[in-house]
Coordinates of C-alpha atoms in Angstrom, one line a residue:
M1 CA 241.0 266.3 168.7
M2 CA 242.3 262.8 169.1
G3 CA 245.9 264.0 168.6
L4 CA 245.4 266.8 171.2
E5 CA 244.0 264.4 173.8
L6 CA 246.9 262.0 173.2
T7 CA 249.4 264.8 173.7
Q8 CA 247.8 265.9 176.9
D9 CA 247.7 262.3 178.2
K10 CA 251.4 261.9 177.4
R11 CA 252.2 265.1 179.2
S12 CA 250.1 264.2 182.3
A13 CA 251.8 260.7 182.3
G14 CA 255.2 262.4 182.2
Q15 CA 254.4 264.7 185.1
A16 CA 253.0 261.9 187.2
E17 CA 256.2 259.9 186.5
K18 CA 258.3 262.8 187.6
R19 CA 256.3 263.2 190.8
S20 CA 256.6 259.6 191.6
Y21 CA 260.3 259.8 190.9
F22 CA 260.9 262.7 193.4
I23 CA 258.7 260.9 196.0
S24 CA 260.9 257.8 195.8
D25 CA 264.2 259.5 195.4
L26 CA 266.5 259.3 198.5
Q27 CA 268.7 262.2 197.5
F28 CA 265.6 264.5 197.2
W29 CA 264.5 263.6 200.8
S30 CA 268.0 263.9 202.2
I31 CA 268.4 267.4 200.7
A32 CA 264.9 268.3 201.9
I33 CA 265.7 267.2 205.4
I34 CA 269.0 269.1 205.5
F35 CA 267.1 272.2 204.2
L36 CA 264.4 271.8 206.8
L37 CA 267.0 271.4 209.7
I38 CA 268.8 274.5 208.6
T39 CA 265.5 276.4 208.5
L40 CA 264.5 275.2 212.0
H41 CA 267.9 276.2 213.3
H42 CA 267.6 279.6 211.5
Y43 CA 264.3 280.2 213.3
D44 CA 265.4 278.8 216.7
N45 CA 263.6 281.7 218.4
L46 CA 260.4 280.2 217.2
T47 CA 261.3 276.5 217.1
S48 CA 263.7 276.2 220.0
F49 CA 265.8 273.9 217.7
R50 CA 269.5 274.4 217.5
L51 CA 272.1 272.4 215.6
F52 CA 275.0 274.0 217.6
G53 CA 275.5 276.6 220.2
E54 CA 276.5 280.2 219.6
P55 CA 280.2 280.1 218.7
D56 CA 282.7 282.8 219.1
L57 CA 282.4 284.3 215.6
P58 CA 285.3 286.3 214.1
L59 CA 285.1 289.4 211.9
G60 CA 281.9 290.4 213.7
L61 CA 279.7 287.7 212.0
T62 CA 276.5 286.8 213.7
R63 CA 275.2 283.2 214.2
H64 CA 272.4 284.0 211.7
T65 CA 275.0 284.9 209.1
I66 CA 276.4 281.4 209.5
D67 CA 272.8 280.1 209.2
R68 CA 272.4 281.9 206.0
I69 CA 275.7 280.5 204.7
L70 CA 274.6 277.0 205.6
Y71 CA 271.8 277.3 202.9
L72 CA 274.6 277.1 200.3
L73 CA 274.9 273.4 201.3
P74 CA 271.5 272.2 200.0
V75 CA 272.0 274.5 197.0
A76 CA 275.2 272.7 196.2
L77 CA 273.7 269.3 196.9
S78 CA 270.7 270.0 194.7
S79 CA 272.9 271.2 191.9
L80 CA 275.0 268.0 192.1
A81 CA 271.9 265.8 192.3
F82 CA 269.5 267.5 190.0
G83 CA 271.5 269.8 187.9
S84 CA 271.3 273.6 187.6
R85 CA 267.6 273.6 187.6
G86 CA 267.5 271.9 191.0
G87 CA 270.1 274.3 192.3
K88 CA 268.2 277.3 191.1
I89 CA 264.9 276.1 192.7
T90 CA 266.8 275.5 196.0
V91 CA 268.3 279.1 195.8
V92 CA 264.8 280.6 195.3
A93 CA 263.5 278.5 198.2
A94 CA 266.3 279.6 200.5
F95 CA 265.8 283.2 199.5
L96 CA 262.1 283.0 200.3
V97 CA 262.8 281.2 203.6
M98 CA 265.4 283.7 204.8
L99 CA 263.4 286.9 204.0
P100 CA 260.8 286.7 206.9
R101 CA 263.5 286.7 209.6
A102 CA 265.3 289.6 208.0
F103 CA 262.2 291.8 207.9
F104 CA 260.3 290.7 211.0
T105 CA 262.6 289.3 213.7
S106 CA 266.2 290.5 213.1
P107 CA 267.3 293.6 214.9
Y108 CA 269.7 294.2 212.0
E109 CA 267.3 294.5 209.2
T110 CA 269.5 296.2 206.6
S111 CA 272.6 294.0 207.2
S112 CA 270.4 290.9 207.2
F113 CA 268.8 291.9 203.9
W114 CA 272.2 292.5 202.2
E115 CA 273.5 289.2 203.6
I116 CA 270.5 287.4 202.1
I117 CA 271.2 289.2 198.8
M118 CA 274.9 288.1 198.9
I119 CA 274.0 284.5 199.8
T120 CA 271.4 284.4 197.0
L121 CA 273.9 285.7 194.5
I122 CA 276.6 283.3 195.6
G123 CA 274.0 280.5 195.6
S124 CA 272.9 281.5 192.1
F125 CA 276.5 281.0 190.8
V126 CA 276.9 277.6 192.5
P127 CA 274.7 275.7 189.9
F128 CA 276.6 277.3 187.1
W129 CA 279.9 276.3 188.6
I130 CA 278.9 272.8 189.2
D131 CA 277.4 272.5 185.7
H132 CA 280.6 273.9 184.3
Y133 CA 282.7 271.4 186.1
R134 CA 280.3 268.6 185.3
R135 CA 280.4 269.5 181.6
Q136 CA 284.2 269.6 181.7
G137 CA 284.1 266.2 183.3
K138 CA 281.8 264.9 180.6
Q139 CA 283.9 266.4 177.9
L140 CA 287.0 264.8 179.5
E141 CA 285.2 261.5 179.6
A142 CA 284.1 261.9 176.0
T143 CA 287.6 262.9 174.9
I144 CA 289.0 259.9 176.7
E145 CA 286.4 257.7 175.0
K146 CA 287.2 259.2 171.6
L147 CA 290.9 258.7 172.2
E148 CA 290.3 255.0 173.1
S149 CA 288.0 254.6 170.0
T150 CA 290.6 256.3 167.8
E151 CA 293.3 254.0 169.2
R152 CA 291.1 251.0 168.4
K153 CA 290.4 252.4 164.9
L154 CA 294.1 253.2 164.4
H155 CA 295.0 249.7 165.5
T156 CA 292.4 248.3 163.0
T157 CA 293.5 250.6 160.3
V158 CA 297.2 249.7 160.7
K159 CA 296.2 246.1 160.6
L160 CA 294.1 246.6 157.5
T161 CA 296.9 248.7 155.9
L162 CA 299.4 246.0 156.5
E163 CA 297.0 243.5 155.0
Q164 CA 296.3 245.8 152.0
E165 CA 300.0 246.4 151.5
R166 CA 300.4 242.6 151.4
Q167 CA 297.5 242.3 149.0
L168 CA 298.8 245.2 146.8
S169 CA 302.2 243.7 146.7
V170 CA 300.8 240.4 145.5
I171 CA 298.5 242.1 143.0
N172 CA 301.5 244.2 141.7
T173 CA 303.5 241.0 141.3
F174 CA 300.6 239.4 139.5
S175 CA 300.3 242.5 137.2
R176 CA 304.0 242.4 136.3
M177 CA 303.7 238.7 135.5
L178 CA 300.7 239.5 133.3
S179 CA 302.7 242.1 131.4
Q180 CA 305.6 239.7 130.8
S181 CA 303.6 236.6 129.8
L182 CA 300.8 235.9 127.4
A183 CA 300.7 232.1 128.0
I184 CA 297.1 231.7 129.3
D185 CA 297.8 228.4 131.1
Q186 CA 300.7 229.8 133.0
I187 CA 298.7 232.9 133.9
L188 CA 295.7 231.0 135.2
K189 CA 297.8 228.6 137.2
A190 CA 299.6 231.5 138.9
A191 CA 296.3 233.3 139.4
A192 CA 294.8 230.3 141.2
D193 CA 297.8 230.1 143.6
I194 CA 297.7 233.8 144.3
V195 CA 293.9 233.8 145.0
M196 CA 294.2 230.9 147.4
G197 CA 297.0 232.7 149.3
L198 CA 295.2 236.0 149.5
I199 CA 291.7 234.9 150.5
D200 CA 292.6 231.7 152.4
V201 CA 290.3 229.2 150.6
E202 CA 290.6 225.5 149.9
V203 CA 288.9 225.3 146.4
I204 CA 289.3 227.6 143.4
Q205 CA 287.9 227.2 139.9
I206 CA 288.6 229.6 137.0
Y207 CA 286.2 229.4 134.0
S208 CA 286.7 231.0 130.6
L209 CA 283.6 231.9 128.5
D210 CA 283.2 230.5 125.0
P211 CA 281.2 233.4 123.3
L212 CA 279.9 231.2 120.4
S213 CA 278.4 228.4 122.5
Q214 CA 277.8 230.6 125.6
T215 CA 279.5 227.9 127.7
L216 CA 281.9 228.2 130.7
R217 CA 284.9 226.0 130.3
L218 CA 287.0 225.1 133.3
S219 CA 290.5 226.5 132.5
A220 CA 292.3 226.2 135.9
Y221 CA 291.4 224.7 139.3
E222 CA 292.9 223.9 142.7
G223 CA 291.6 221.8 145.6
I224 CA 289.5 219.3 143.5
D225 CA 290.5 216.1 141.7
D226 CA 290.4 215.6 137.9
N227 CA 287.2 213.6 138.0
A228 CA 285.4 216.4 139.8
A229 CA 286.9 218.9 137.4
R230 CA 285.5 217.0 134.4
A231 CA 282.1 217.0 136.1
L232 CA 282.2 220.8 136.6
D233 CA 283.3 221.6 133.1
A234 CA 281.0 223.0 130.3
I235 CA 278.5 225.1 132.3
K236 CA 275.9 226.9 130.4
V237 CA 275.5 230.7 131.0
G238 CA 272.7 231.2 133.5
E239 CA 273.0 227.7 135.0
G240 CA 274.4 227.2 138.5
H241 CA 276.4 229.5 140.7
C242 CA 279.0 230.5 138.1
G243 CA 276.6 230.5 135.2
Q244 CA 274.4 233.0 137.1
V245 CA 277.4 235.3 137.7
A246 CA 278.4 235.0 134.0
K247 CA 274.9 236.1 133.0
T248 CA 274.4 239.0 135.5
G249 CA 278.0 240.2 135.9
V250 CA 277.3 240.6 139.7
P251 CA 279.4 238.8 142.4
L252 CA 277.5 236.1 144.3
A253 CA 278.4 234.9 147.8
E254 CA 276.4 232.1 149.5
E255 CA 277.0 228.8 151.3
N256 CA 280.8 229.1 151.8
T257 CA 281.1 229.9 148.1
L258 CA 282.0 233.2 146.3
S259 CA 281.9 233.8 142.6
V260 CA 282.9 236.9 140.7
P261 CA 282.9 237.7 137.0
L262 CA 286.1 238.0 134.9
T263 CA 285.8 241.2 132.9
A264 CA 287.8 242.9 130.2
R265 CA 286.8 246.2 128.6
G266 CA 283.3 245.9 130.0
T267 CA 282.8 242.4 128.6
I268 CA 282.5 239.2 130.7
V269 CA 285.1 236.7 129.6
G270 CA 284.7 234.2 132.4
T271 CA 284.2 233.6 136.1
I272 CA 286.3 232.7 139.2
C273 CA 284.8 230.7 142.0
V274 CA 286.4 230.1 145.5
A275 CA 285.0 227.9 148.3
S276 CA 285.8 227.0 151.8
R277 CA 285.1 223.6 153.3
T278 CA 284.3 225.1 156.7
E279 CA 281.5 227.4 157.7
R280 CA 282.4 230.9 156.4
K281 CA 280.8 234.1 155.3
F282 CA 282.8 236.1 152.9
K283 CA 283.2 239.8 153.8
E284 CA 282.9 242.8 151.6
P285 CA 286.7 243.5 151.4
E286 CA 287.2 239.9 150.2
I287 CA 284.6 240.3 147.6
K288 CA 286.2 243.5 146.3
L289 CA 289.6 242.0 146.4
L290 CA 288.5 238.9 144.4
S291 CA 286.6 241.2 142.0
A292 CA 289.8 243.2 141.4
L293 CA 291.8 240.1 140.8
G294 CA 289.0 238.9 138.5
N295 CA 289.4 242.1 136.4
L296 CA 293.2 241.4 136.1
I297 CA 292.6 237.8 135.2
G298 CA 289.9 238.9 132.7
I299 CA 292.3 241.4 131.1
A300 CA 295.0 238.7 130.9
I301 CA 292.6 236.2 129.2
N302 CA 291.5 238.9 126.8
N303 CA 295.1 239.9 126.0
S304 CA 296.0 236.3 125.4
V305 CA 293.1 235.9 123.0
L306 CA 294.0 239.1 121.2
Y307 CA 297.6 238.0 121.1
Q308 CA 296.6 234.7 119.5
E309 CA 294.4 236.5 117.0
R310 CA 297.1 239.0 116.3
K311 CA 299.6 236.3 115.8
K312 CA 297.3 234.4 113.5
A313 CA 296.6 237.7 111.6
T314 CA 300.3 238.4 111.4
D315 CA 301.0 235.0 109.9
Q316 CA 298.2 235.4 107.4
L317 CA 299.5 238.9 106.6
E318 CA 303.0 237.4 106.0
V319 CA 301.5 234.8 103.6
S320 CA 299.4 237.5 101.9
E321 CA 302.5 239.8 101.6
K322 CA 304.5 237.0 100.0
R323 CA 301.7 236.4 97.6
F324 CA 301.3 240.1 96.9
R325 CA 305.0 240.4 96.3
Q326 CA 304.9 237.6 93.8
L327 CA 301.8 239.1 92.1
F328 CA 303.6 242.5 92.2
E329 CA 306.8 241.3 90.7
N330 CA 305.2 238.9 88.1
A331 CA 302.3 241.2 87.0
H332 CA 302.1 242.0 83.3
D333 CA 301.0 245.5 84.1
A334 CA 303.6 248.1 85.1
I335 CA 303.3 248.9 88.9
W336 CA 305.3 251.5 90.7
V337 CA 305.0 253.5 93.8
Q338 CA 305.9 257.2 93.8
G339 CA 306.8 259.0 97.0
L340 CA 305.2 262.3 97.8
S341 CA 308.3 264.1 96.7
G342 CA 308.2 262.5 93.3
E343 CA 310.8 259.8 93.5
I344 CA 310.0 256.1 92.5
T345 CA 310.3 254.0 95.7
A346 CA 309.2 250.6 94.4
A347 CA 308.6 249.1 91.0
N348 CA 308.2 245.8 89.2
Q349 CA 309.9 244.4 86.2
A350 CA 307.0 245.4 83.9
A351 CA 307.5 249.0 85.0
A352 CA 311.2 248.9 84.2
E353 CA 310.4 247.5 80.7
L354 CA 307.8 250.2 80.3
F355 CA 310.3 253.0 81.0
G356 CA 313.1 251.3 79.1
C357 CA 315.6 250.9 81.9
D358 CA 316.8 248.3 84.5
L359 CA 314.7 247.8 87.6
A360 CA 317.6 248.7 90.0
E361 CA 318.2 251.8 87.9
L362 CA 314.5 252.8 88.0
V363 CA 314.0 252.7 91.8
G364 CA 315.2 256.1 93.1
E365 CA 314.6 258.0 89.9
R366 CA 312.2 260.9 89.7
A367 CA 309.1 260.2 87.7
K368 CA 309.2 263.7 86.3
Q369 CA 312.0 262.8 83.8
F370 CA 309.7 260.3 82.1
S371 CA 306.8 262.7 81.4
L372 CA 306.3 265.5 78.9
P373 CA 306.7 269.1 80.3
D374 CA 303.1 270.1 79.4
E375 CA 301.6 266.7 80.3
P376 CA 302.9 265.2 83.6
I377 CA 302.1 261.7 84.5
L378 CA 300.1 263.0 87.5
S379 CA 298.6 266.5 87.2
E380 CA 298.6 268.8 90.2
R381 CA 294.8 268.7 90.3
R382 CA 294.6 264.9 90.2
R383 CA 297.4 264.7 92.8
E384 CA 295.5 267.0 95.2
A385 CA 292.3 265.0 94.7
I386 CA 294.1 261.7 95.4
L387 CA 295.7 263.1 98.6
E388 CA 292.3 264.3 99.8
G389 CA 290.7 261.0 99.0
K390 CA 288.4 262.5 96.4
E391 CA 289.8 260.7 93.3
D392 CA 287.2 258.5 91.5
Q393 CA 290.0 256.0 90.4
E394 CA 288.9 256.4 86.7
P395 CA 291.8 255.3 84.3
Y396 CA 293.4 258.0 82.2
S397 CA 295.9 258.0 79.4
R398 CA 299.3 259.8 79.3
K399 CA 302.2 260.0 76.9
I400 CA 305.6 259.1 78.5
I401 CA 309.2 259.5 77.3
K402 CA 311.3 256.3 77.7
K403 CA 314.9 256.2 78.8
D404 CA 316.0 256.2 75.1
G405 CA 313.7 259.1 74.2
A406 CA 311.0 257.1 72.5
E407 CA 307.4 258.0 73.1
A408 CA 304.8 255.6 74.5
F409 CA 301.2 255.9 75.5
V410 CA 300.1 254.5 78.9
M411 CA 296.7 253.9 80.5
L412 CA 297.1 254.7 84.2
T413 CA 295.2 254.3 87.5
A414 CA 296.5 256.0 90.6
N415 CA 295.8 255.1 94.2
L416 CA 296.8 256.6 97.5
V417 CA 299.3 254.7 99.7
T418 CA 299.0 255.3 103.4
K419 CA 301.1 254.5 106.4
D420 CA 299.6 254.7 109.9
G421 CA 296.7 256.6 108.5
N422 CA 298.8 259.3 106.8
P423 CA 299.6 259.6 103.1
D424 CA 302.9 258.0 102.2
G425 CA 302.9 257.8 98.4
I426 CA 300.9 257.1 95.3
Q427 CA 300.7 253.8 93.5
F428 CA 300.4 253.7 89.7
I429 CA 299.3 250.8 87.6
G430 CA 300.0 251.3 83.9
R431 CA 299.5 249.4 80.7
D432 CA 301.3 250.2 77.5
I433 CA 298.6 251.1 75.0
T434 CA 301.0 252.5 72.3
K435 CA 299.9 249.9 69.7
E436 CA 296.3 250.5 70.4
V437 CA 296.7 254.3 70.2
R438 CA 298.7 253.9 66.9
M439 CA 296.0 251.6 65.6
Q440 CA 293.3 254.1 66.6
E441 CA 295.2 256.9 65.0
N442 CA 295.5 254.9 61.8
Q443 CA 291.8 254.0 62.0
S444 CA 290.9 257.6 62.5
F445 CA 293.1 258.6 59.6
Y446 CA 291.5 256.0 57.4
L447 CA 288.1 257.0 58.6
Q448 CA 288.9 260.6 57.8
Q449 CA 290.1 259.7 54.4
I450 CA 287.1 257.5 53.8
T451 CA 284.8 260.3 55.0
R452 CA 286.5 262.8 52.8
A453 CA 286.3 260.5 49.9
H454 CA 282.7 259.8 50.7
E455 CA 281.9 263.6 50.8
E456 CA 283.9 264.1 47.6
E457 CA 281.9 261.2 46.0
R458 CA 278.7 262.8 47.3
Q459 CA 279.7 266.1 45.8
R460 CA 280.6 264.5 42.4
I461 CA 277.3 262.6 42.3
S462 CA 275.4 265.7 43.2
R463 CA 277.2 267.7 40.6
D464 CA 276.7 265.0 38.0
L465 CA 273.0 264.8 38.9
H466 CA 272.7 268.5 38.6
D467 CA 274.9 269.1 35.5
S468 CA 274.0 265.9 33.5
T469 CA 270.9 264.0 34.6
A470 CA 268.9 267.0 35.6
Q471 CA 269.8 268.9 32.5
S472 CA 268.8 265.9 30.3
L473 CA 265.5 265.7 32.0
V474 CA 264.9 269.4 31.6
A475 CA 265.7 269.1 27.9
T476 CA 263.4 266.1 27.5
A477 CA 260.5 267.9 29.3
R478 CA 260.9 270.9 27.1
S479 CA 261.0 268.8 23.9
L480 CA 257.9 267.0 25.0
E481 CA 256.2 270.3 25.8
K482 CA 257.2 271.7 22.3
F483 CA 256.0 268.6 20.6
C484 CA 252.6 268.9 22.2
E485 CA 252.3 272.5 21.3
E486 CA 253.3 272.1 17.6
D487 CA 251.5 268.8 16.6
R488 CA 247.9 269.8 15.9
E489 CA 246.8 266.4 14.9
L490 CA 247.1 264.8 18.3
S491 CA 243.8 263.8 19.9
P492 CA 242.9 265.1 23.3
E493 CA 243.6 261.7 24.9
R494 CA 247.1 261.7 23.4
L495 CA 247.7 265.2 24.6
E496 CA 246.6 264.4 28.1
L497 CA 248.9 261.3 28.1
L498 CA 251.9 263.3 26.9
S499 CA 251.1 266.0 29.6
S500 CA 251.1 263.4 32.3
F501 CA 254.5 262.2 31.0
R502 CA 255.8 265.8 31.2
R503 CA 254.5 266.1 34.8
E504 CA 256.2 262.9 35.8
I505 CA 259.4 264.0 34.2
K506 CA 259.2 267.3 36.2
G507 CA 258.5 265.2 39.4
V508 CA 261.6 263.0 38.7
L509 CA 263.6 266.2 38.1
Q510 CA 262.5 267.6 41.4
E511 CA 263.4 264.4 43.2
I512 CA 266.8 264.4 41.5
R513 CA 267.4 268.0 42.6
Q514 CA 266.4 267.1 46.2
I515 CA 268.7 264.1 46.1
G516 CA 271.5 266.3 44.9
R517 CA 270.9 268.8 47.7
D518 CA 270.8 266.0 50.3
L519 CA 274.0 264.5 48.9
R520 CA 275.8 267.8 49.0
P521 CA 274.0 271.1 49.4
S522 CA 275.9 273.7 47.5
I523 CA 275.1 276.2 50.2
I524 CA 277.6 274.5 52.6
D525 CA 280.3 275.1 50.1
D526 CA 279.2 278.6 49.0
L527 CA 278.1 280.2 52.3
G528 CA 279.3 278.1 55.2
L529 CA 277.9 276.3 58.2
I530 CA 275.3 278.7 59.7
P531 CA 273.4 279.4 56.4
A532 CA 273.5 275.6 55.7
V533 CA 271.9 274.9 59.1
E534 CA 269.3 277.6 58.4
W535 CA 268.5 275.9 55.1
L536 CA 268.1 272.5 57.0
A537 CA 265.7 274.2 59.4
D538 CA 263.6 275.6 56.6
Q539 CA 263.5 272.3 54.8
L540 CA 262.3 270.5 58.0
Q541 CA 259.5 273.0 58.4
I542 CA 258.5 272.8 54.7
E543 CA 258.7 269.0 54.3
H544 CA 257.5 267.8 57.8
G545 CA 255.8 270.7 59.5
I546 CA 258.3 270.8 62.4
A547 CA 259.2 274.3 63.6
V548 CA 262.9 274.5 64.1
K549 CA 264.5 277.4 66.1
L550 CA 268.1 278.1 65.4
T551 CA 270.1 279.9 68.2
V552 CA 273.6 281.1 67.6
S553 CA 275.6 282.7 70.5
G554 CA 279.2 283.8 70.9
E555 CA 281.5 285.2 68.3
E556 CA 280.9 283.3 65.1
R557 CA 284.0 281.7 63.4
Q558 CA 284.7 279.7 60.4
F559 CA 286.3 276.2 60.6
L560 CA 288.2 274.1 58.2
H561 CA 285.9 272.9 55.4
D562 CA 286.0 269.3 56.6
V563 CA 285.0 270.3 60.1
E564 CA 282.1 272.4 58.8
V565 CA 280.9 269.6 56.6
T566 CA 281.1 267.1 59.6
L567 CA 279.2 269.4 61.9
F568 CA 276.6 269.9 59.1
R569 CA 276.2 266.1 58.6
I570 CA 275.7 265.6 62.4
I571 CA 273.0 268.3 62.5
Q572 CA 271.4 266.9 59.3
E573 CA 271.3 263.4 60.7
A574 CA 269.9 264.5 64.0
L575 CA 267.1 266.5 62.3
R576 CA 266.4 263.6 60.0
N577 CA 266.0 261.3 63.0
I578 CA 263.6 263.8 64.6
A579 CA 261.5 263.9 61.4
K580 CA 261.4 260.1 61.1
H581 CA 261.0 258.9 64.7
A582 CA 260.4 261.6 67.3
K583 CA 256.8 262.6 66.4
A584 CA 257.9 266.1 67.5
T585 CA 256.3 269.4 66.7
E586 CA 259.2 271.6 67.7
A587 CA 263.0 271.3 67.5
Q588 CA 265.8 273.6 68.5
V589 CA 269.4 273.8 67.3
T590 CA 271.8 275.8 69.5
I591 CA 275.3 276.6 68.3
E592 CA 277.5 278.2 71.0
F593 CA 280.9 279.6 70.1
K594 CA 283.4 279.7 73.0
D595 CA 287.0 280.6 73.2
A596 CA 288.3 277.0 73.5
E597 CA 285.4 275.0 72.1
T598 CA 282.2 275.1 70.1
K599 CA 279.0 273.4 71.5
V600 CA 276.1 272.2 69.3
V601 CA 272.9 271.1 71.0
I602 CA 269.9 269.6 69.0
S603 CA 266.8 269.0 71.1
D604 CA 263.1 268.3 70.4
N605 CA 259.8 267.8 72.2
G606 CA 259.2 264.4 70.8
K607 CA 258.6 261.0 72.6
G608 CA 262.3 260.1 72.9
F609 CA 263.7 256.6 73.3
D610 CA 265.4 254.4 76.0
L611 CA 269.2 254.6 75.9
P612 CA 271.2 251.4 76.1
Q613 CA 274.2 251.1 78.4
S614 CA 276.5 252.1 75.6
L615 CA 275.8 253.8 72.3
G616 CA 277.6 251.0 70.5
E617 CA 274.7 248.7 71.1
L618 CA 272.6 250.8 68.8
S619 CA 274.7 250.0 65.8
R620 CA 274.5 246.2 66.7
R621 CA 270.7 246.6 66.5
G622 CA 271.0 248.1 63.0
K623 CA 270.5 251.7 64.1
L624 CA 273.5 253.3 62.5
G625 CA 272.6 257.0 62.6
I626 CA 273.7 257.8 66.2
D627 CA 276.8 255.7 65.8
G628 CA 277.7 257.6 62.6
M629 CA 277.2 260.9 64.4
Q630 CA 279.4 259.8 67.3
T631 CA 282.1 258.6 64.8
R632 CA 282.0 261.9 62.9
A633 CA 282.4 263.9 66.2
R634 CA 285.3 261.8 67.2
L635 CA 287.0 262.3 63.9
I636 CA 287.2 266.0 64.4
G637 CA 288.3 265.7 68.1
G638 CA 284.9 266.3 69.6
T639 CA 282.7 264.5 72.1
F640 CA 279.2 263.2 71.6
N641 CA 276.5 262.8 74.2
V642 CA 272.8 261.7 74.0
Q643 CA 270.2 262.3 76.7

């Protein structure tokens, strides 16, 4: 309700203002008087008022026709003074004023009516014509005003363009200088001169940021003396005008001073501050221009720092390269680099001695000529793994052929050599292990001979125990039994004593037979490996109550006698350890015959034990069983693993 009342009040106030305007408007009253005089003249028969006498009218026009035409004058004046609305109102008023004479007093009623219609139609077009010409005039004035504004803008644009061209020319010159020089002092001095020329200031200070101490150091200045420069040096980030800009990275303009950050790659590396000694307010184009120069100076500072770091790194790299070259050339291990196509591109003296040729002769040779046909220095699988970056860098041994045809064993490691991120070759580090290999071969031969002699001695002792000692004990037991049966005079106590002797002799005989079987079961010689392992499983069940399951898979084959005996001894030792230490109730022996290998797995459900880092530590602790099994497996070319 309050909103409605306020709207009505505003509308009433507007109408009252319009009424007061028309009452006080001279044009309105002038047009009203002209309209009234024409009306009085038109009805002169009633008013006796005439503006002029009856003229001699051409074309048969009457005086009242002229009177009606005169009404177009106030219509035109109203249109000019009050617009088309005023003209239309005047046309309607004239039409209403002219109608009574046409119908009531004119002797020519029809012609008078058509004259009124024509005058009304003509008068109706007058406001539109006047509005049309008025709009055209306004459009012409607006066009002229736009042309003048465009001219002013064009003049300003040309002036700005010339100034921008000058600024761009200076910036381009500065940019070229930056690309040609990396001396930071020279760059900052030139930057100070250029900024003072472009922005027209009296004082300029260029600070560089120390990232470690977060301090701005005054690197270049103009317009201040040295004492003032020392006082303005070492500003903490966040303190003062420049420190605030270094902290926020936002330009700051106040009190005749403008500071902008120096940035490079999105990082603030310093600030630049300009000042005027007279009252001045820096404009937005000047702030943008100084910011653009600040970016260039920041990039220059960053490039200079990077250049110094790169130069330092290059110097260090040269020193490191010299040291590496000395290490490379004087290393005791053979080092050579093999290109992707197989040729040797670099080598040291130790590599030349390894291959039995001169160093100059070795470089450029193909590595293939020093390897066996069926055992290349670098297999295709290992080469692909190295090129794909999947090689585990574990050393491996290879046999090589020297220049003179002699064979040598080498322990090798291979590493990928890259250039610009792409594979460029493979570096080999080799150590001659021929003596060690020969020594191991000799040790293996001696171990084989010792093991064979050990087994033969076991077999001899077992046979002697069976053929001699056991037979003597059997004869003694039988003689004692016969003596007890034939001598009737022995007391019961004596008979019981002799019977106990006989039982002890039988017990000793049983132990001797067991020792003989342990030393060398005849079943391994008579029936082979699998029956011997079955006998071991049965013995473990009988003697220790441990159920042993034997599983054989694949096509069973026979090995050399020494190999079968070695496998039997490994299985025998493993089962013996289970019986002594594992506290197991079940064990399993799996023998898997494959085309290229035979796999034997002995497992149990016992308590297990903690493995050391290497199995060799067990022998140092006095636990020789596992070390003996590992040695036996190695003697027949096998591998041994404990989990």
